[in-house]
Amino acid sequence: MSETASFDAGFPLYEKLVLANAGVSDRDHIEDGIKLLTRFKGHVKKELVHVPSIGRYFEALIFVLDAYSSSESVKLVLLAHSSLCYLVKRVVMQAPSFFGDLKSVENITIHLFMFDGNEAFDGKNFWVSSVKAFEAIYLLQPDIAMDCILKLVETAERNRNPHRLMKALLLIDEFLKIMKKNKSLDQSFNKVLIERMTNILNTSR
C-alpha cells in the first residue's frame, strides 16, 4: 500500500502486525512495525477510520503491547500505545457503540495504563495520554467505566503485584479527578474508591 493509498477498505494493521509475525525475525518485524504504526497513527489522528476494521485495529495494537512490552523495543511499544490512545478517542467520536461492552473497555484500559507492562512505560507523557483516552470513554460510558475501575482494582488487590497496586492507586486518584472535573462525582462510588485506596495502602505496608 502506498503512502497515498485510500484507507476506505481499512488499514492493514492486523494483517501486518499479527498475521505476518510468524516466520519473521524480531528485528525485521520491529522495524516494519515502527514504520507501519507511524503511518497508522497519522491516519487515526487526521482521518476517519474504517469502522468494520476497528475491532482488528484494537487487537493488533494490544498484540504489540503484550508481545513487546518486556523487550528492548521501547519505540515500537510507545508507538503502539500512542496509537491506542488516539484510536480510543477517534472511535468514541466515530463509532461510540464499540464501547458498550465492559470486557472490551476493561481490556483496553489495562493496556492504556500498561498494568502488566514494563516500568519503563511509567513516564508522565505516557500516563497523561492514557488518562485523556480513558476520560473519553468515561464521558461516553460512565457506568461501564466505573465498573471497569472496580474490576481492575479488585484484580490488583488479588494479585498483590506491587507495580499493579501502584497503578491501581494512581488510576483511582485520576478517576476521582476526572469525575470532579466533569462535576459527576458520585458520593457512594467515591466512598467505595476511597475505601479501596485505603485498603491497598494499609495492606502494602
Phi, psi and omega in degrees: 000130181282167180297334183259006183294151178285148177254024181299330181263009179100148178275133186283050185289309181297316183299320185271329181271327185254301185294327182273004184290326183292134176080005179249136180296149180304318183298313180296318183294321179295314180297317179293322180296321179297316179297315182295315182292328176298317178292317182296317179300316178298320178298312183293323180295325191251340190227159171293146180262163179284107189304315180299341182266356187303314180302317180292326177299312179297318179302316183294316180294319179293325176302313180297316181296324179285317188282332189239000185293337180261007181261191180272003186276059184299317183297318179297315182292318178297322177293319179296319180292316179298319177296322178298316180298315179294322180294319177304310182294324178295316183288325175304320181282319191267323183219065187301336181296342179300330184265026179272005184239125183300319183299317180295316180296320180297315181296318178295318181296319177305319183275336173298317183261004176049055179303325182253017185267176179291143180295348177294344182259035180255017182292162184299312182298320178301313183292316181300317178298320179296315181297316181297320179293317180292325178298323177299320177294317181299317181295332179276315185227073185300319182294316178295320179297319179294318177298322180297315179302313181298318180296319180293320179293318178299319178296317179298320180294321180290319185285333180058024176282121184305320181293318178296318181297318178296317178297321180297317179297314180296322180293319177301313181300314180295322182294321177297322177295319179298314181295319180294316181299323182267012177052043181234027183295120177264113187299320180292318178291322177302317179297318179299315181295319179296320178296319178297315180298316179297320180296317179297317180297318182291320183278347182265001180283000000 
